[in-house]
mmCIF file of C-alpha atoms and ligand atoms in Angstrom:
data_model
loop_
_atom_site.group_PDB
_atom_site.id
_atom_site.type_symbol
_atom_site.label_atom_id
_atom_site.label_comp_id
_atom_site.label_asym_id
_atom_site.label_seq_id
_atom_site.Cartn_x
_atom_site.Cartn_y
_atom_site.Cartn_z
ATOM 1 C CA UNK A 286 -106.948 133.838 25.812
ATOM 2 C CA UNK A 287 -104.309 136.592 25.654
ATOM 3 C CA UNK A 288 -100.943 135.611 24.272
ATOM 4 C CA UNK A 289 -98.014 135.148 26.601
ATOM 5 C CA UNK A 290 -95.987 138.420 26.577
ATOM 6 C CA UNK A 291 -92.696 138.054 24.750
ATOM 7 C CA UNK A 292 -90.817 141.067 26.078
ATOM 8 C CA UNK A 293 -89.940 142.683 29.368
ATOM 9 C CA UNK A 294 -89.521 146.434 29.850
ATOM 10 C CA UNK A 295 -87.350 148.026 32.525
ATOM 11 C CA UNK A 296 -86.944 151.681 33.430
ATOM 12 C CA UNK A 297 -83.945 152.843 35.424
ATOM 13 C CA UNK A 298 -81.841 155.842 36.285
ATOM 14 C CA UNK A 299 -79.891 157.213 33.324
ATOM 15 C CA UNK A 300 -76.446 155.675 33.579
ATOM 16 C CA UNK A 301 -77.678 152.471 35.241
ATOM 17 C CA UNK A 302 -78.477 150.644 31.982
ATOM 18 C CA UNK A 303 -75.297 148.599 32.034
ATOM 19 C CA UNK A 304 -75.886 147.689 35.664
ATOM 20 C CA UNK A 305 -79.412 146.463 34.816
ATOM 21 C CA UNK A 306 -78.068 144.384 31.946
ATOM 22 C CA UNK A 307 -75.390 142.914 34.212
ATOM 23 C CA UNK A 308 -77.940 141.959 36.871
ATOM 24 C CA UNK A 309 -80.284 140.358 34.363
ATOM 25 C CA UNK A 310 -77.415 138.482 32.678
ATOM 26 C CA UNK A 311 -76.615 137.002 36.103
ATOM 27 C CA UNK A 312 -80.160 136.317 37.285
ATOM 28 C CA UNK A 313 -81.932 135.610 33.993
ATOM 29 C CA UNK A 314 -79.309 134.495 31.446
ATOM 30 C CA UNK A 315 -82.040 133.431 29.025
ATOM 31 C CA UNK A 316 -83.396 137.024 28.675
ATOM 32 C CA UNK A 317 -81.994 138.735 25.568
ATOM 33 C CA UNK A 318 -81.389 142.515 25.500
ATOM 34 C CA UNK A 319 -83.537 144.145 22.778
ATOM 35 C CA UNK A 320 -84.551 147.765 22.037
ATOM 36 C CA UNK A 321 -83.248 150.357 24.487
ATOM 37 C CA UNK A 322 -82.908 154.064 25.099
ATOM 38 C CA UNK A 323 -81.211 155.887 27.999
ATOM 39 C CA UNK A 324 -83.198 154.957 31.097
ATOM 40 C CA UNK A 325 -85.352 152.426 29.233
ATOM 41 C CA UNK A 326 -84.577 148.829 28.267
ATOM 42 C CA UNK A 327 -86.411 145.864 26.855
ATOM 43 C CA UNK A 328 -85.503 142.189 26.915
ATOM 44 C CA UNK A 329 -86.821 139.322 24.815
ATOM 45 C CA UNK A 330 -88.174 136.599 27.060
ATOM 46 C CA UNK A 331 -87.690 132.896 26.378
ATOM 47 C CA UNK A 332 -90.564 131.343 24.350
ATOM 48 C CA UNK A 333 -91.997 129.185 27.104
ATOM 49 C CA UNK A 334 -91.521 131.336 30.144
ATOM 50 C CA UNK A 335 -93.942 130.938 33.023
ATOM 51 C CA UNK A 336 -93.603 134.395 34.491
ATOM 52 C CA UNK A 337 -96.608 136.098 36.060
ATOM 53 C CA UNK A 338 -97.412 139.807 36.089
ATOM 54 C CA UNK A 339 -96.047 140.155 39.622
ATOM 55 C CA UNK A 340 -92.861 138.105 39.304
ATOM 56 C CA UNK A 341 -89.803 139.330 41.181
ATOM 57 C CA UNK A 342 -87.085 140.499 38.792
ATOM 58 C CA UNK A 343 -84.523 140.532 41.631
ATOM 59 C CA UNK A 344 -82.957 143.711 40.305
ATOM 60 C CA UNK A 345 -81.562 146.574 42.355
ATOM 61 C CA UNK A 346 -81.319 148.960 39.425
ATOM 62 C CA UNK A 347 -84.693 148.353 37.743
ATOM 63 C CA UNK A 348 -86.860 151.152 39.060
ATOM 64 C CA UNK A 349 -89.919 149.669 37.371
ATOM 65 C CA UNK A 350 -90.533 146.688 35.142
ATOM 66 C CA UNK A 351 -93.320 144.751 33.525
ATOM 67 C CA UNK A 352 -94.261 142.894 30.386
ATOM 68 C CA UNK A 353 -93.954 144.856 27.187
ATOM 69 C CA UNK A 354 -96.582 144.240 24.527
ATOM 70 C CA UNK A 355 -94.776 146.395 21.986
ATOM 71 C CA UNK A 356 -94.520 150.009 20.959
ATOM 72 C CA UNK A 357 -97.351 152.247 19.913
ATOM 73 C CA UNK A 358 -96.214 154.529 17.111
ATOM 74 C CA UNK A 359 -97.783 157.654 15.708
ATOM 75 C CA UNK A 360 -97.253 161.330 15.113
ATOM 76 C CA UNK A 361 -100.098 162.540 17.323
ATOM 77 C CA UNK A 362 -101.001 161.621 20.899
ATOM 78 C CA UNK A 363 -104.423 160.493 19.677
ATOM 79 C CA UNK A 364 -102.917 157.963 17.251
ATOM 80 C CA UNK A 365 -100.518 156.794 19.943
ATOM 81 C CA UNK A 366 -103.332 156.407 22.469
ATOM 82 C CA UNK A 367 -105.561 154.465 20.019
ATOM 83 C CA UNK A 368 -102.625 152.149 19.227
ATOM 84 C CA UNK A 369 -101.946 151.683 22.909
ATOM 85 C CA UNK A 370 -105.505 150.490 23.532
ATOM 86 C CA UNK A 371 -105.307 148.070 20.594
ATOM 87 C CA UNK A 372 -102.240 146.518 22.153
ATOM 88 C CA UNK A 373 -103.916 145.720 25.461
ATOM 89 C CA UNK A 374 -107.190 144.505 23.893
ATOM 90 C CA UNK A 375 -108.449 141.334 25.556
ATOM 91 C CA UNK A 376 -106.402 141.812 28.720
ATOM 92 C CA UNK A 377 -108.066 142.337 32.004
ATOM 93 C CA UNK A 378 -106.381 145.469 33.391
ATOM 94 C CA UNK A 379 -107.775 147.666 36.129
ATOM 95 C CA UNK A 380 -105.496 150.709 36.346
ATOM 96 C CA UNK A 381 -103.341 152.879 34.111
ATOM 97 C CA UNK A 382 -99.812 154.154 34.740
ATOM 98 C CA UNK A 383 -98.398 156.745 32.369
ATOM 99 C CA UNK A 384 -94.870 158.121 32.768
ATOM 100 C CA UNK A 385 -91.811 158.925 30.714
ATOM 101 C CA UNK A 386 -88.272 157.578 30.767
ATOM 102 C CA UNK A 387 -85.948 159.865 32.713
ATOM 103 C CA UNK A 388 -85.024 162.916 30.661
ATOM 104 C CA UNK A 389 -81.566 163.243 32.232
ATOM 105 C CA UNK A 390 -79.208 161.886 34.844
ATOM 106 C CA UNK A 391 -80.028 162.755 38.493
ATOM 107 C CA UNK A 392 -79.206 166.335 39.272
ATOM 108 C CA UNK A 393 -79.342 167.406 35.614
ATOM 109 C CA UNK A 394 -82.034 169.846 34.610
ATOM 110 C CA UNK A 395 -85.346 168.479 33.312
ATOM 111 C CA UNK A 396 -85.195 170.706 30.226
ATOM 112 C CA UNK A 397 -85.266 167.748 27.881
ATOM 113 C CA UNK A 398 -88.417 166.249 29.466
ATOM 114 C CA UNK A 399 -90.679 167.913 26.924
ATOM 115 C CA UNK A 400 -88.621 166.463 24.055
ATOM 116 C CA UNK A 401 -89.727 162.974 25.119
ATOM 117 C CA UNK A 402 -93.395 163.822 25.508
ATOM 118 C CA UNK A 403 -95.988 165.333 27.750
ATOM 119 C CA UNK A 404 -97.272 162.905 30.356
ATOM 120 C CA UNK A 405 -100.420 164.917 31.155
ATOM 121 C CA UNK A 406 -101.340 165.125 27.482
ATOM 122 C CA UNK A 407 -100.690 161.420 27.009
ATOM 123 C CA UNK A 408 -102.843 160.531 30.020
ATOM 124 C CA UNK A 409 -105.684 162.685 28.716
ATOM 125 C CA UNK A 410 -105.496 161.074 25.247
ATOM 126 C CA UNK A 411 -105.496 157.578 26.752
ATOM 127 C CA UNK A 412 -108.582 158.498 28.738
ATOM 128 C CA UNK A 413 -110.254 160.022 25.639
ATOM 129 C CA UNK A 414 -109.788 156.854 23.634
ATOM 130 C CA UNK A 415 -110.521 154.395 26.420
ATOM 131 C CA UNK A 416 -112.807 151.739 24.910
ATOM 132 C CA UNK A 417 -113.861 150.329 28.267
ATOM 133 C CA UNK A 418 -116.531 151.934 30.422
ATOM 134 C CA UNK A 419 -115.220 150.104 33.511
ATOM 135 C CA UNK A 420 -111.881 151.899 33.181
ATOM 136 C CA UNK A 421 -113.234 155.415 33.246
ATOM 137 C CA UNK A 422 -113.378 155.885 37.018
ATOM 138 C CA UNK A 423 -111.744 159.097 38.153
ATOM 139 C CA UNK A 424 -108.912 157.351 39.998
ATOM 140 C CA UNK A 425 -108.038 154.666 37.424
ATOM 141 C CA UNK A 426 -105.099 156.727 36.185
ATOM 142 C CA UNK A 427 -104.605 159.059 39.157
ATOM 143 C CA UNK A 428 -100.819 159.254 39.707
ATOM 144 C CA UNK A 429 -101.342 160.427 43.306
ATOM 145 C CA UNK A 430 -103.124 157.221 44.315
ATOM 146 C CA UNK A 431 -101.204 153.987 44.862
ATOM 147 C CA UNK A 432 -102.652 151.027 42.975
ATOM 148 C CA UNK A 433 -103.921 148.418 45.451
ATOM 149 C CA UNK A 434 -101.660 145.371 45.529
ATOM 150 C CA UNK A 435 -102.953 142.571 43.331
ATOM 151 C CA UNK A 436 -104.456 144.816 40.658
ATOM 152 C CA UNK A 437 -103.263 144.675 37.048
ATOM 153 C CA UNK A 438 -101.929 147.900 35.600
ATOM 154 C CA UNK A 439 -101.684 149.019 31.969
ATOM 155 C CA UNK A 440 -98.247 150.624 31.575
ATOM 156 C CA UNK A 441 -97.649 153.329 29.053
ATOM 157 C CA UNK A 442 -94.101 154.699 28.937
ATOM 158 C CA UNK A 443 -93.266 157.713 26.827
ATOM 159 C CA UNK A 444 -90.002 156.636 25.220
ATOM 160 C CA UNK A 445 -89.733 159.086 22.317
ATOM 161 C CA UNK A 446 -92.133 161.714 20.972
ATOM 162 C CA UNK A 447 -93.597 159.232 18.499
ATOM 163 C CA UNK A 448 -93.102 156.018 20.410
ATOM 164 C CA UNK A 449 -94.735 154.727 23.579
ATOM 165 C CA UNK A 450 -93.971 151.375 25.131
ATOM 166 C CA UNK A 451 -97.194 149.626 26.126
ATOM 167 C CA UNK A 452 -97.283 146.836 28.650
ATOM 168 C CA UNK A 453 -98.615 145.746 31.990
ATOM 169 C CA UNK A 454 -97.652 144.560 35.454
ATOM 170 C CA UNK A 455 -99.387 143.485 38.626
ATOM 171 C CA UNK A 456 -98.900 145.761 41.640
ATOM 172 C CA UNK A 457 -97.353 143.870 44.517
ATOM 173 C CA UNK A 458 -95.011 146.113 46.500
ATOM 174 C CA UNK A 459 -94.720 149.819 47.231
ATOM 175 C CA UNK A 460 -92.736 150.861 44.110
ATOM 176 C CA UNK A 461 -94.948 148.908 41.699
ATOM 177 C CA UNK A 462 -97.992 150.740 43.054
ATOM 178 C CA UNK A 463 -96.745 154.011 41.524
ATOM 179 C CA UNK A 464 -96.208 155.017 37.869
ATOM 180 C CA UNK A 465 -92.639 154.138 36.968
ATOM 181 C CA UNK A 466 -91.933 153.189 40.593
ATOM 182 C CA UNK A 467 -91.870 156.894 41.447
ATOM 183 C CA UNK A 468 -93.844 157.744 44.556
ATOM 184 C CA UNK A 469 -94.935 161.373 44.785
ATOM 185 C CA UNK A 470 -92.690 163.021 47.391
ATOM 186 C CA UNK A 471 -92.180 166.716 47.878
ATOM 187 C CA UNK A 472 -89.276 168.179 49.794
ATOM 188 C CA UNK A 473 -90.750 170.089 52.769
ATOM 189 C CA UNK A 474 -89.589 173.726 52.765
ATOM 190 C CA UNK A 475 -87.931 173.367 56.190
ATOM 191 C CA UNK A 476 -85.701 170.448 55.070
ATOM 192 C CA UNK A 477 -82.035 171.212 55.375
ATOM 193 C CA UNK A 478 -80.923 168.824 52.601
ATOM 194 C CA UNK A 479 -82.332 166.700 49.790
ATOM 195 C CA UNK A 480 -81.358 163.643 51.812
ATOM 196 C CA UNK A 481 -84.830 164.074 53.377
ATOM 197 C CA UNK A 482 -86.275 162.667 50.138
ATOM 198 C CA UNK A 483 -83.861 159.765 50.134
ATOM 199 C CA UNK A 484 -84.691 158.766 53.712
ATOM 200 C CA UNK A 485 -88.425 159.200 53.254
ATOM 201 C CA UNK A 486 -88.378 157.075 50.098
ATOM 202 C CA UNK A 487 -86.218 154.440 51.814
ATOM 203 C CA UNK A 488 -88.611 154.220 54.772
ATOM 204 C CA UNK A 489 -91.642 153.827 52.520
ATOM 205 C CA UNK A 490 -89.941 151.313 50.228
ATOM 206 C CA UNK A 491 -88.475 149.182 53.020
ATOM 207 C CA UNK A 492 -91.738 149.150 55.014
ATOM 208 C CA UNK A 493 -89.738 148.656 58.214
ATOM 209 C CA UNK A 494 -92.039 148.039 61.175
ATOM 210 C CA UNK A 495 -90.829 151.064 63.108
ATOM 211 C CA UNK A 496 -92.809 152.385 66.024
ATOM 212 C CA UNK A 497 -92.864 156.016 67.077
ATOM 213 C CA UNK A 498 -90.054 156.643 69.557
ATOM 214 C CA UNK A 499 -87.760 154.016 67.990
ATOM 215 C CA UNK A 500 -84.086 154.826 68.422
ATOM 216 C CA UNK A 501 -81.973 155.427 65.366
ATOM 217 C CA UNK A 502 -78.346 156.234 64.766
ATOM 218 C CA UNK A 503 -77.288 157.796 61.503
ATOM 219 C CA UNK A 504 -73.639 157.678 60.432
ATOM 220 C CA UNK A 505 -73.000 160.569 58.079
ATOM 221 C CA UNK A 506 -75.830 162.725 59.350
ATOM 222 C CA UNK A 507 -74.719 166.260 58.450
ATOM 223 C CA UNK A 508 -76.299 168.610 57.585
ATOM 224 C CA UNK A 509 -79.388 166.633 58.570
ATOM 225 C CA UNK A 510 -82.138 166.158 55.950
ATOM 226 C CA UNK A 511 -82.492 162.455 56.574
ATOM 227 C CA UNK A 512 -82.449 162.881 60.347
ATOM 228 C CA UNK A 513 -85.290 165.354 59.884
ATOM 229 C CA UNK A 514 -87.323 162.723 58.040
ATOM 230 C CA UNK A 515 -86.858 160.362 60.999
ATOM 231 C CA UNK A 516 -87.569 163.059 63.584
ATOM 232 C CA UNK A 517 -90.756 164.037 61.762
ATOM 233 C CA UNK A 518 -91.942 160.459 62.193
ATOM 234 C CA UNK A 519 -91.397 160.702 65.918
ATOM 235 C CA UNK A 520 -88.107 158.799 66.106
ATOM 236 C CA UNK A 521 -85.179 159.529 68.387
ATOM 237 C CA UNK A 522 -81.997 160.095 66.405
ATOM 238 C CA UNK A 523 -78.315 160.051 67.267
ATOM 239 C CA UNK A 524 -76.412 161.675 64.400
ATOM 240 C CA UNK A 525 -72.754 160.724 64.025
ATOM 241 C CA UNK A 526 -70.709 163.011 61.827
ATOM 242 C CA UNK A 527 -67.538 165.088 62.292
ATOM 243 C CA UNK A 528 -69.178 167.801 60.166
ATOM 244 C CA UNK A 529 -71.562 170.420 61.467
ATOM 245 C CA UNK A 530 -75.279 169.701 61.736
ATOM 246 C CA UNK A 531 -77.772 172.353 60.721
ATOM 247 C CA UNK A 532 -78.932 174.402 63.720
ATOM 248 C CA UNK A 533 -82.584 173.449 63.107
ATOM 249 C CA UNK A 534 -81.746 169.762 63.509
ATOM 250 C CA UNK A 535 -79.505 170.339 66.532
ATOM 251 C CA UNK A 536 -82.336 172.190 68.246
ATOM 252 C CA UNK A 537 -84.723 169.247 67.978
ATOM 253 C CA UNK A 538 -85.267 167.707 71.444
ATOM 254 C CA UNK A 539 -85.156 164.149 70.054
ATOM 255 C CA UNK A 540 -81.816 164.665 68.299
ATOM 256 C CA UNK A 541 -78.300 164.152 69.687
ATOM 257 C CA UNK A 542 -75.142 164.906 67.751
ATOM 258 C CA UNK A 543 -71.942 162.943 68.280
ATOM 259 C CA UNK A 544 -69.449 165.048 66.421
ATOM 260 C CA UNK A 545 -67.009 162.304 65.542
ATOM 261 C CA UNK A 546 -66.185 159.776 62.893
ATOM 262 C CA UNK A 547 -68.002 156.461 63.380
ATOM 263 C CA UNK A 548 -64.810 154.658 64.364
ATOM 264 C CA UNK A 549 -64.289 157.038 67.298
ATOM 265 C CA UNK A 550 -67.715 156.429 68.857
ATOM 266 C CA UNK A 551 -67.730 154.091 71.840
ATOM 267 C CA UNK A 552 -69.752 150.942 71.139
ATOM 268 C CA UNK A 553 -71.684 151.383 74.380
ATOM 269 C CA UNK A 554 -73.320 154.436 72.867
ATOM 270 C CA UNK A 555 -75.166 152.117 70.490
ATOM 271 C CA UNK A 556 -76.595 149.921 73.229
ATOM 272 C CA UNK A 557 -80.071 151.427 73.095
ATOM 273 C CA UNK A 558 -80.080 151.917 69.328
ATOM 274 C CA UNK A 559 -82.273 149.537 67.296
ATOM 275 C CA UNK A 560 -82.080 151.009 63.787
ATOM 276 C CA UNK A 561 -79.024 152.244 61.943
ATOM 277 C CA UNK A 562 -78.697 154.377 58.812
ATOM 278 C CA UNK A 563 -75.442 155.168 57.035
ATOM 279 C CA UNK A 564 -74.911 157.775 54.342
ATOM 280 C CA UNK A 565 -71.193 158.496 54.058
ATOM 281 C CA UNK A 566 -69.354 159.703 50.974
ATOM 282 C CA UNK A 567 -66.912 156.822 51.000
ATOM 283 C CA UNK A 568 -66.455 153.585 49.049
ATOM 284 C CA UNK A 569 -69.050 150.848 49.779
ATOM 285 C CA UNK A 570 -66.383 148.700 51.455
ATOM 286 C CA UNK A 571 -65.629 151.505 53.940
ATOM 287 C CA UNK A 572 -69.322 152.021 54.746
ATOM 288 C CA UNK A 573 -69.697 148.282 55.310
ATOM 289 C CA UNK A 574 -66.539 148.178 57.484
ATOM 290 C CA UNK A 575 -67.884 150.982 59.669
ATOM 291 C CA UNK A 576 -71.318 149.368 60.014
ATOM 292 C CA UNK A 577 -69.890 145.898 60.622
ATOM 293 C CA UNK A 578 -67.792 147.177 63.518
ATOM 294 C CA UNK A 579 -70.960 148.361 65.204
ATOM 295 C CA UNK A 580 -73.589 145.725 64.445
ATOM 296 C CA UNK A 581 -71.378 142.733 65.230
ATOM 297 C CA UNK A 582 -70.326 144.072 68.627
ATOM 298 C CA UNK A 583 -71.604 141.803 71.381
ATOM 299 C CA UNK A 584 -73.290 144.603 73.300
ATOM 300 C CA UNK A 585 -75.033 146.105 70.312
ATOM 301 C CA UNK A 586 -78.415 144.901 69.026
ATOM 302 C CA UNK A 587 -79.444 146.570 65.799
ATOM 303 C CA UNK A 588 -82.643 145.288 64.294
ATOM 304 C CA UNK A 589 -82.552 146.960 60.894
ATOM 305 C CA UNK A 590 -80.260 148.920 58.589
ATOM 306 C CA UNK A 591 -80.707 151.449 55.805
ATOM 307 C CA UNK A 592 -77.370 151.836 54.067
ATOM 308 C CA UNK A 593 -76.504 154.123 51.202
ATOM 309 C CA UNK A 594 -73.702 152.578 49.157
ATOM 310 C CA UNK A 595 -71.986 155.080 46.871
ATOM 311 C CA UNK A 596 -70.919 153.707 43.513
ATOM 312 C CA UNK A 597 -68.083 156.049 42.654
ATOM 313 C CA UNK A 598 -67.653 153.857 39.561
ATOM 314 C CA UNK A 599 -70.576 152.053 37.898
ATOM 315 C CA UNK A 600 -68.378 148.937 37.793
ATOM 316 C CA UNK A 601 -69.009 148.596 41.543
ATOM 317 C CA UNK A 602 -72.569 147.598 40.605
ATOM 318 C CA UNK A 603 -71.201 144.137 39.841
ATOM 319 C CA UNK A 604 -70.100 143.825 43.480
ATOM 320 C CA UNK A 605 -73.601 144.309 44.897
ATOM 321 C CA UNK A 606 -74.323 140.589 45.400
ATOM 322 C CA UNK A 607 -71.154 140.408 47.541
ATOM 323 C CA UNK A 608 -72.116 143.510 49.533
ATOM 324 C CA UNK A 609 -75.556 142.036 50.194
ATOM 325 C CA UNK A 610 -74.046 138.678 51.158
ATOM 326 C CA UNK A 611 -71.796 140.483 53.630
ATOM 327 C CA UNK A 612 -74.785 142.165 55.279
ATOM 328 C CA UNK A 613 -76.563 138.800 55.503
ATOM 329 C CA UNK A 614 -73.450 137.419 57.171
ATOM 330 C CA UNK A 615 -74.033 139.793 60.105
ATOM 331 C CA UNK A 616 -77.318 137.998 60.855
ATOM 332 C CA UNK A 617 -79.760 140.035 58.741
ATOM 333 C CA UNK A 618 -81.996 137.527 57.017
ATOM 334 C CA UNK A 619 -84.214 139.965 55.068
ATOM 335 C CA UNK A 620 -82.000 142.067 52.817
ATOM 336 C CA UNK A 621 -82.859 143.905 49.632
ATOM 337 C CA UNK A 622 -81.366 146.655 47.533
ATOM 338 C CA UNK A 623 -82.875 149.320 45.348
ATOM 339 C CA UNK A 624 -81.607 152.272 43.466
ATOM 340 C CA UNK A 625 -84.122 154.736 44.818
ATOM 341 C CA UNK A 626 -85.537 157.498 42.671
ATOM 342 C CA UNK A 627 -83.742 159.959 44.967
ATOM 343 C CA UNK A 628 -80.446 158.100 44.916
ATOM 344 C CA UNK A 629 -77.744 159.498 42.707
ATOM 345 C CA UNK A 630 -74.934 157.147 41.673
ATOM 346 C CA UNK A 631 -75.597 155.039 44.739
ATOM 347 C CA UNK A 632 -78.023 152.418 46.003
ATOM 348 C CA UNK A 633 -79.946 151.789 49.186
ATOM 349 C CA UNK A 634 -79.653 148.475 51.029
ATOM 350 C CA UNK A 635 -82.374 147.660 53.564
ATOM 351 C CA UNK A 636 -81.691 144.853 56.002
ATOM 352 C CA UNK A 637 -83.721 143.447 58.864
ATOM 353 C CA UNK A 638 -83.559 140.682 61.384
ATOM 354 C CA UNK A 639 -86.869 138.864 61.337
ATOM 355 C CA UNK A 640 -87.645 137.933 64.029
ATOM 356 C CA UNK A 641 -85.427 140.265 65.976
ATOM 357 C CA UNK A 642 -83.335 138.577 68.679
ATOM 358 C CA UNK A 643 -80.950 140.303 71.004
ATOM 359 C CA UNK A 644 -77.526 138.756 71.343
ATOM 360 C CA UNK A 645 -77.449 136.329 74.260
ATOM 361 C CA UNK A 646 -74.449 137.924 75.919
ATOM 362 C CA UNK A 647 -75.731 141.475 75.782
ATOM 363 C CA UNK A 648 -77.257 143.269 78.704
ATOM 364 C CA UNK A 649 -80.920 144.186 78.266
ATOM 365 C CA UNK A 650 -81.547 147.674 77.015
ATOM 366 C CA UNK A 651 -84.722 149.472 76.031
ATOM 367 C CA UNK A 652 -85.745 149.947 72.412
HETATM 368 C C1 SAM R 882 -73.934 162.707 51.940
HETATM 369 S S1 SAM R 882 -73.424 163.477 53.399
HETATM 370 C C2 SAM R 882 -74.711 163.004 54.459
HETATM 371 C C3 SAM R 882 -76.005 163.720 54.234
HETATM 372 C C4 SAM R 882 -76.919 163.554 55.411
HETATM 373 N N1 SAM R 882 -77.378 162.172 55.559
HETATM 374 C C5 SAM R 882 -78.104 164.470 55.406
HETATM 375 O O1 SAM R 882 -79.204 163.998 55.663
HETATM 376 O O2 SAM R 882 -77.963 165.663 55.185
HETATM 377 C C6 SAM R 882 -72.121 162.481 53.905
HETATM 378 C C7 SAM R 882 -71.581 162.775 55.316
HETATM 379 O O3 SAM R 882 -70.790 161.666 55.710
HETATM 380 C C8 SAM R 882 -69.875 162.149 56.666
HETATM 381 N N2 SAM R 882 -68.849 161.133 56.916
HETATM 382 C C9 SAM R 882 -67.881 160.697 56.083
HETATM 383 N N3 SAM R 882 -67.130 159.761 56.695
HETATM 384 C C10 SAM R 882 -67.647 159.593 57.939
HETATM 385 C C11 SAM R 882 -67.308 158.747 59.067
HETATM 386 N N4 SAM R 882 -66.295 157.891 59.005
HETATM 387 N N5 SAM R 882 -68.079 158.834 60.160
HETATM 388 C C12 SAM R 882 -69.120 159.687 60.236
HETATM 389 N N6 SAM R 882 -69.478 160.504 59.204
HETATM 390 C C13 SAM R 882 -68.741 160.459 58.093
HETATM 391 C C14 SAM R 882 -69.395 163.448 56.042
HETATM 392 O O4 SAM R 882 -68.844 164.316 57.030
HETATM 393 C C15 SAM R 882 -70.689 163.982 55.416
HETATM 394 O O5 SAM R 882 -71.301 164.950 56.247
#
């Protein structure tokens, strides 16, 4: 029988390390911080833990996590790959994820990526030295294919040029199906802002049950990348922003612009809206104030929320449990947070009412 893993690995955005440590100190006080690098952390697990490969770490800032079996060391990719296979010997793993810790903070250039390692080269070496015929299928390590939920994945993280972290996890939700929790998304050339990526990632991560034609409002919609992501999925979107929307978004027949601040929009205008997104460059408390005003109004029935909370200071990360509790207090019983790959110093909170019930006093409206 394979030994119980003694360490946990976590990868996160560069800068979020302290936030990860804070979350784990709160949720898992018995985990002890061990080796770390920017964007990569490990924790020593308690001796007799009973954690499974798909346990929920309950962390907003951990982009990916799993059990660490140790570090492969070597001065060539072939030595590293051979070591990696030795470390997973005896474990029944079906897929392979290879990725590297982030080379820089979001928005910084990727120039330092090659100083950490070459993911393609590493993947090829792992394949070359694979001792198991059953793991040589073409798609076992294909980073463009999500791992089916329930399968066990060998994780190989390029930490330094001569050091790979080797571990495993069991795929159970959208992010854990992709290497490093990074789903392959490409900004379409017609997108008017990078917020397209953020919205698309949020929709895939949250797995909201949204039908074509669903009505959305977005507070902080200009210039319009995230509205475009919704429109492309066939949604109707009301964008609320005092700033100018891009002409391409304004011209879309399913888009309406209310050129005002959220506070100045009459509540009745939300009566037919079922989904609300907010992406304002203001403190989290202000975003929550603006959203609360709307969703708690007796004539408004919003089923789900996607909120971007800007952390102008990383210390605000400690307030996340309170922010999430506040959202729950509005009647959203399924609430989770994640620092998305396309988030900068901010996080996404997804909230849903399940099942969805309109407020008893409200007049019926379509949706
Ligand atoms: C990060 S940008 C939004 C990007 C946008 N989601 C996109 O897809 O391109 C933030 C926007 O929030 C808007 N904003 C700030 N305070 C607001 C308020 N109280 N009501 C509505 N919009 C607001 C700003 O005018 C700005 O355009």
